[in-house]
Amino acid sequence: MKFLLIYVPNLRFNNDPYKKYNLYEFATRVTRKNKDNVSNLPLTISAQYGLVDQVSFFNKTVASKDMSGYYLLKNGEFAYNKSYSNDYPWGAIKRLDLYDMGCLSTLYICFKTNDNIVNSNYLVHYFESSKWHKQVADIAGEGARNHGLLNIGVNDFFNTKHAVPTIENQIKIAGFLDLIEKRIQTQIKIIDDLVLQKKYIISSLLKSIQDNEKIMLKDILFDYNIKTTINNEYPVLSSTASGMYLQSDYFNKETSSDNTIGYKIVPRGYCTYRSMSDTGLFTFNIQNLVEKGIVSPAYPVFSSNDDYINEFIILYLNNSSYIKKQILELKSGGTRFALPFSTLCTLKIPKLEKEKQLSLIKTITAFERKIENEEIILNALHQQKIFLLNNMFI
């Protein structure tokens, strides 16, 4: 007795079976070269935006000046980048949507689709899923990775098999997932707008107090220079430009040192700072993760007296152009320089009643909570999309 093998995904619009095709049956390789440098736009692959301009994405180009030997990809055509990463363990396949044409290294495998068999929009979503990974994994083989590139032959790539539904169902699936993606992009725009509003409000509030009488930080801050005497007594913290994190979460390991004796203790609500190499300035953070954590001895730890609240101090230090100007005046050259706590204390900030500090922080906190809530919604939308990608394809 023979059994008919029917391919269907977990989620579908109807019970029509999927059919398996080799990639070459619905895709044709594109090998046209950028003769006479018709295009001067070097492309790269971005997780969020797909094929994008290298200059816009990296703020520089890593392509050759003469790109006449590069592939010339046109709008609507696909490219497979065999470079792998944590986000793309088997490389990435993206369609060119943002530009009329662009240039790609010949390390890419480029192709265009036959829409009579596989709808191009459907294929965009399919390649966002992980359902094609096994096919690539089978031809790459164990230990086939070389210098950051998967060792995959062109013929082997085009011989990979892919299960697809009828054209009618492909169009339905693509349209449905397009709506999900549109909602995600709308949510991203909501968050971006809130972030801009927050920056504007902070700038306006700080500008409103810039002419106040100034006071030296040495008159309101104290150095909390308490060090550990027991190894690994408290969790290790990392102070970054985007906030403070548990080092075990941020680096996927507890600490860069086996010995934490002598690290500085940071109680909840206390502050620390470190130099940022990309700006040459400093980032200031409040520790609100644990009752007590520890940081490298190189990080100053401090708090304010009863006349000031730490949240206001940190807000002002991180966002005031007046503070940045003072710090830059202290620099002796280079992008990094030491800012001991004693030197920090020579900086000046405006005098402000505690009630006004609290009011200012309350306004900013409301925006931060709104942004956090919108980010929770965005994460839920991303999880919904991942679920659909995992269950609407084979």
PDB file of N, CA, C and O in Angstrom, residues 28-39 43 67-79 96 99-106 108-113:
ATOM      1  N   THR A  28      15.761  32.203 -10.807  1.00  0.00           N
ATOM      2  CA  THR A  28      16.821  32.230 -11.814  1.00  0.00           C
ATOM      3  C   THR A  28      17.987  33.054 -11.283  1.00  0.00           C
ATOM      4  O   THR A  28      17.794  34.173 -10.789  1.00  0.00           O
ATOM      5  N   ARG A  29      19.171  32.505 -11.414  1.00  0.00           N
ATOM      6  CA  ARG A  29      20.336  33.209 -10.899  1.00  0.00           C
ATOM      7  C   ARG A  29      20.580  34.506 -11.668  1.00  0.00           C
ATOM      8  O   ARG A  29      20.424  34.556 -12.891  1.00  0.00           O
ATOM      9  N   VAL A  30      20.978  35.547 -10.939  1.00  0.00           N
ATOM     10  CA  VAL A  30      21.333  36.837 -11.534  1.00  0.00           C
ATOM     11  C   VAL A  30      22.844  37.007 -11.427  1.00  0.00           C
ATOM     12  O   VAL A  30      23.401  36.988 -10.319  1.00  0.00           O
ATOM     13  N   THR A  31      23.504  37.157 -12.571  1.00  0.00           N
ATOM     14  CA  THR A  31      24.974  37.307 -12.578  1.00  0.00           C
ATOM     15  C   THR A  31      25.407  38.566 -13.328  1.00  0.00           C
ATOM     16  O   THR A  31      26.590  38.719 -13.632  1.00  0.00           O
ATOM     17  N   ARG A  32      24.461  39.462 -13.646  1.00  0.00           N
ATOM     18  CA  ARG A  32      24.838  40.670 -14.386  1.00  0.00           C
ATOM     19  C   ARG A  32      25.837  41.484 -13.578  1.00  0.00           C
ATOM     20  O   ARG A  32      25.701  41.622 -12.368  1.00  0.00           O
ATOM     21  N   LYS A  33      26.835  42.012 -14.249  1.00  0.00           N
ATOM     22  CA  LYS A  33      27.857  42.815 -13.586  1.00  0.00           C
ATOM     23  C   LYS A  33      27.528  44.306 -13.711  1.00  0.00           C
ATOM     24  O   LYS A  33      26.782  44.728 -14.609  1.00  0.00           O
ATOM     25  N   ASN A  34      28.101  45.063 -12.847  1.00  0.00           N
ATOM     26  CA  ASN A  34      27.899  46.514 -12.805  1.00  0.00           C
ATOM     27  C   ASN A  34      28.845  47.188 -13.808  1.00  0.00           C
ATOM     28  O   ASN A  34      29.715  47.995 -13.448  1.00  0.00           O
ATOM     29  N   LYS A  35      28.666  46.838 -15.083  1.00  0.00           N
ATOM     30  CA  LYS A  35      29.556  47.339 -16.129  1.00  0.00           C
ATOM     31  C   LYS A  35      29.492  48.861 -16.205  1.00  0.00           C
ATOM     32  O   LYS A  35      28.420  49.463 -16.052  1.00  0.00           O
ATOM     33  N   ASP A  36      30.650  49.454 -16.450  1.00  0.00           N
ATOM     34  CA  ASP A  36      30.777  50.913 -16.557  1.00  0.00           C
ATOM     35  C   ASP A  36      30.316  51.618 -15.280  1.00  0.00           C
ATOM     36  O   ASP A  36      29.964  52.806 -15.312  1.00  0.00           O
ATOM     37  N   ASN A  37      30.282  50.868 -14.170  1.00  0.00           N
ATOM     38  CA  ASN A  37      29.854  51.439 -12.879  1.00  0.00           C
ATOM     39  C   ASN A  37      28.515  52.167 -13.007  1.00  0.00           C
ATOM     40  O   ASN A  37      28.361  53.319 -12.600  1.00  0.00           O
ATOM     41  N   VAL A  38      27.547  51.468 -13.603  1.00  0.00           N
ATOM     42  CA  VAL A  38      26.192  52.018 -13.760  1.00  0.00           C
ATOM     43  C   VAL A  38      25.637  52.472 -12.418  1.00  0.00           C
ATOM     44  O   VAL A  38      24.985  53.502 -12.297  1.00  0.00           O
ATOM     45  N   SER A  39      25.911  51.679 -11.372  1.00  0.00           N
ATOM     46  CA  SER A  39      25.473  52.039 -10.020  1.00  0.00           C
ATOM     47  C   SER A  39      26.696  52.269  -9.139  1.00  0.00           C
ATOM     48  O   SER A  39      27.692  51.562  -9.254  1.00  0.00           O
ATOM     49  N   LEU A  43      25.776  47.802  -1.443  1.00  0.00           N
ATOM     50  CA  LEU A  43      24.716  47.306  -0.558  1.00  0.00           C
ATOM     51  C   LEU A  43      25.266  46.353   0.494  1.00  0.00           C
ATOM     52  O   LEU A  43      26.296  45.706   0.304  1.00  0.00           O
ATOM     53  N   MET A  67      33.521  49.394  -8.702  1.00  0.00           N
ATOM     54  CA  MET A  67      32.568  48.310  -8.470  1.00  0.00           C
ATOM     55  C   MET A  67      32.051  47.715  -9.782  1.00  0.00           C
ATOM     56  O   MET A  67      30.989  47.102  -9.802  1.00  0.00           O
ATOM     57  N   SER A  68      32.827  47.871 -10.855  1.00  0.00           N
ATOM     58  CA  SER A  68      32.391  47.330 -12.149  1.00  0.00           C
ATOM     59  C   SER A  68      32.353  45.809 -12.149  1.00  0.00           C
ATOM     60  O   SER A  68      31.630  45.196 -12.933  1.00  0.00           O
ATOM     61  N   GLY A  69      33.134  45.177 -11.247  1.00  0.00           N
ATOM     62  CA  GLY A  69      33.136  43.719 -11.155  1.00  0.00           C
ATOM     63  C   GLY A  69      32.103  43.171 -10.196  1.00  0.00           C
ATOM     64  O   GLY A  69      31.973  41.949 -10.044  1.00  0.00           O
ATOM     65  N   TYR A  70      31.361  44.051  -9.523  1.00  0.00           N
ATOM     66  CA  TYR A  70      30.321  43.621  -8.594  1.00  0.00           C
ATOM     67  C   TYR A  70      29.063  43.208  -9.362  1.00  0.00           C
ATOM     68  O   TYR A  70      28.863  43.586 -10.517  1.00  0.00           O
ATOM     69  N   TYR A  71      28.198  42.454  -8.679  1.00  0.00           N
ATOM     70  CA  TYR A  71      26.887  42.164  -9.256  1.00  0.00           C
ATOM     71  C   TYR A  71      26.030  43.425  -9.200  1.00  0.00           C
ATOM     72  O   TYR A  71      26.094  44.201  -8.238  1.00  0.00           O
ATOM     73  N   LEU A  72      25.215  43.597 -10.228  1.00  0.00           N
ATOM     74  CA  LEU A  72      24.247  44.690 -10.256  1.00  0.00           C
ATOM     75  C   LEU A  72      22.872  44.106  -9.960  1.00  0.00           C
ATOM     76  O   LEU A  72      22.321  43.360 -10.773  1.00  0.00           O
ATOM     77  N   LEU A  73      22.352  44.394  -8.776  1.00  0.00           N
ATOM     78  CA  LEU A  73      21.046  43.870  -8.359  1.00  0.00           C
ATOM     79  C   LEU A  73      19.985  44.937  -8.592  1.00  0.00           C
ATOM     80  O   LEU A  73      20.189  46.107  -8.263  1.00  0.00           O
ATOM     81  N   LYS A  74      18.860  44.519  -9.152  1.00  0.00           N
ATOM     82  CA  LYS A  74      17.771  45.452  -9.426  1.00  0.00           C
ATOM     83  C   LYS A  74      16.626  45.252  -8.437  1.00  0.00           C
ATOM     84  O   LYS A  74      16.488  44.205  -7.815  1.00  0.00           O
ATOM     85  N   ASN A  75      15.815  46.285  -8.317  1.00  0.00           N
ATOM     86  CA  ASN A  75      14.686  46.270  -7.380  1.00  0.00           C
ATOM     87  C   ASN A  75      13.820  45.032  -7.597  1.00  0.00           C
ATOM     88  O   ASN A  75      13.465  44.690  -8.725  1.00  0.00           O
ATOM     89  N   GLY A  76      13.489  44.339  -6.499  1.00  0.00           N
ATOM     90  CA  GLY A  76      12.649  43.144  -6.568  1.00  0.00           C
ATOM     91  C   GLY A  76      13.425  41.854  -6.667  1.00  0.00           C
ATOM     92  O   GLY A  76      12.838  40.770  -6.575  1.00  0.00           O
ATOM     93  N   GLU A  77      14.757  41.950  -6.839  1.00  0.00           N
ATOM     94  CA  GLU A  77      15.584  40.750  -6.915  1.00  0.00           C
ATOM     95  C   GLU A  77      16.168  40.427  -5.539  1.00  0.00           C
ATOM     96  O   GLU A  77      16.276  41.291  -4.675  1.00  0.00           O
ATOM     97  N   PHE A  78      16.561  39.151  -5.354  1.00  0.00           N
ATOM     98  CA  PHE A  78      17.004  38.654  -4.052  1.00  0.00           C
ATOM     99  C   PHE A  78      18.514  38.437  -4.034  1.00  0.00           C
ATOM    100  O   PHE A  78      19.144  38.244  -5.083  1.00  0.00           O
ATOM    101  N   ALA A  79      19.060  38.461  -2.821  1.00  0.00           N
ATOM    102  CA  ALA A  79      20.481  38.154  -2.646  1.00  0.00           C
ATOM    103  C   ALA A  79      20.656  37.320  -1.391  1.00  0.00           C
ATOM    104  O   ALA A  79      20.021  37.571  -0.357  1.00  0.00           O
ATOM    105  N   LEU A  96      15.774  43.278  -2.606  1.00  0.00           N
ATOM    106  CA  LEU A  96      16.070  44.700  -2.736  1.00  0.00           C
ATOM    107  C   LEU A  96      14.763  45.464  -2.934  1.00  0.00           C
ATOM    108  O   LEU A  96      14.102  45.320  -3.964  1.00  0.00           O
ATOM    109  N   TYR A  99      15.812  50.585  -3.149  1.00  0.00           N
ATOM    110  CA  TYR A  99      16.456  51.322  -4.234  1.00  0.00           C
ATOM    111  C   TYR A  99      16.145  50.667  -5.575  1.00  0.00           C
ATOM    112  O   TYR A  99      15.770  49.494  -5.642  1.00  0.00           O
ATOM    113  N   ASP A 100      16.323  51.441  -6.645  1.00  0.00           N
ATOM    114  CA  ASP A 100      16.107  50.893  -7.988  1.00  0.00           C
ATOM    115  C   ASP A 100      17.156  49.845  -8.333  1.00  0.00           C
ATOM    116  O   ASP A 100      16.867  48.859  -9.013  1.00  0.00           O
ATOM    117  N   MET A 101      18.389  50.066  -7.869  1.00  0.00           N
ATOM    118  CA  MET A 101      19.471  49.117  -8.129  1.00  0.00           C
ATOM    119  C   MET A 101      20.600  49.366  -7.139  1.00  0.00           C
ATOM    120  O   MET A 101      20.643  50.401  -6.466  1.00  0.00           O
ATOM    121  N   GLY A 102      21.519  48.403  -7.052  1.00  0.00           N
ATOM    122  CA  GLY A 102      22.665  48.546  -6.176  1.00  0.00           C
ATOM    123  C   GLY A 102      23.694  47.475  -6.486  1.00  0.00           C
ATOM    124  O   GLY A 102      23.440  46.549  -7.277  1.00  0.00           O
ATOM    125  N   CYS A 103      24.861  47.592  -5.844  1.00  0.00           N
ATOM    126  CA  CYS A 103      25.979  46.695  -6.123  1.00  0.00           C
ATOM    127  C   CYS A 103      26.243  45.757  -4.963  1.00  0.00           C
ATOM    128  O   CYS A 103      26.175  46.158  -3.798  1.00  0.00           O
ATOM    129  N   LEU A 104      26.569  44.517  -5.315  1.00  0.00           N
ATOM    130  CA  LEU A 104      26.867  43.514  -4.308  1.00  0.00           C
ATOM    131  C   LEU A 104      28.133  42.746  -4.671  1.00  0.00           C
ATOM    132  O   LEU A 104      28.391  42.478  -5.847  1.00  0.00           O
ATOM    133  N   SER A 105      28.894  42.373  -3.666  1.00  0.00           N
ATOM    134  CA  SER A 105      30.063  41.530  -3.863  1.00  0.00           C
ATOM    135  C   SER A 105      29.656  40.230  -4.542  1.00  0.00           C
ATOM    136  O   SER A 105      28.544  39.725  -4.347  1.00  0.00           O
ATOM    137  N   THR A 106      30.561  39.683  -5.324  1.00  0.00           N
ATOM    138  CA  THR A 106      30.281  38.409  -6.002  1.00  0.00           C
ATOM    139  C   THR A 106      30.267  37.239  -5.028  1.00  0.00           C
ATOM    140  O   THR A 106      30.005  36.097  -5.435  1.00  0.00           O
ATOM    141  N   TYR A 108      28.027  37.114  -2.841  1.00  0.00           N
ATOM    142  CA  TYR A 108      26.582  36.902  -2.712  1.00  0.00           C
ATOM    143  C   TYR A 108      26.082  35.997  -3.843  1.00  0.00           C
ATOM    144  O   TYR A 108      26.661  35.962  -4.932  1.00  0.00           O
ATOM    145  N   ILE A 109      24.978  35.292  -3.571  1.00  0.00           N
ATOM    146  CA  ILE A 109      24.273  34.561  -4.622  1.00  0.00           C
ATOM    147  C   ILE A 109      22.982  35.321  -4.903  1.00  0.00           C
ATOM    148  O   ILE A 109      22.133  35.459  -4.012  1.00  0.00           O
ATOM    149  N   CYS A 110      22.855  35.846  -6.111  1.00  0.00           N
ATOM    150  CA  CYS A 110      21.700  36.686  -6.447  1.00  0.00           C
ATOM    151  C   CYS A 110      20.735  35.921  -7.359  1.00  0.00           C
ATOM    152  O   CYS A 110      21.153  35.095  -8.177  1.00  0.00           O
ATOM    153  N   PHE A 111      19.440  36.229  -7.225  1.00  0.00           N
ATOM    154  CA  PHE A 111      18.448  35.553  -8.066  1.00  0.00           C
ATOM    155  C   PHE A 111      17.164  36.363  -8.145  1.00  0.00           C
ATOM    156  O   PHE A 111      16.911  37.251  -7.321  1.00  0.00           O
ATOM    157  N   LYS A 112      16.363  36.055  -9.169  1.00  0.00           N
ATOM    158  CA  LYS A 112      15.026  36.633  -9.305  1.00  0.00           C
ATOM    159  C   LYS A 112      14.023  35.488  -9.391  1.00  0.00           C
ATOM    160  O   LYS A 112      14.381  34.356  -9.736  1.00  0.00           O
ATOM    161  N   THR A 113      12.774  35.781  -9.067  1.00  0.00           N
ATOM    162  CA  THR A 113      11.784  34.710  -8.943  1.00  0.00           C
ATOM    163  C   THR A 113      10.863  34.631 -10.150  1.00  0.00           C
ATOM    164  O   THR A 113      10.660  35.613 -10.879  1.00  0.00           O
TER     165      THR A 113
END
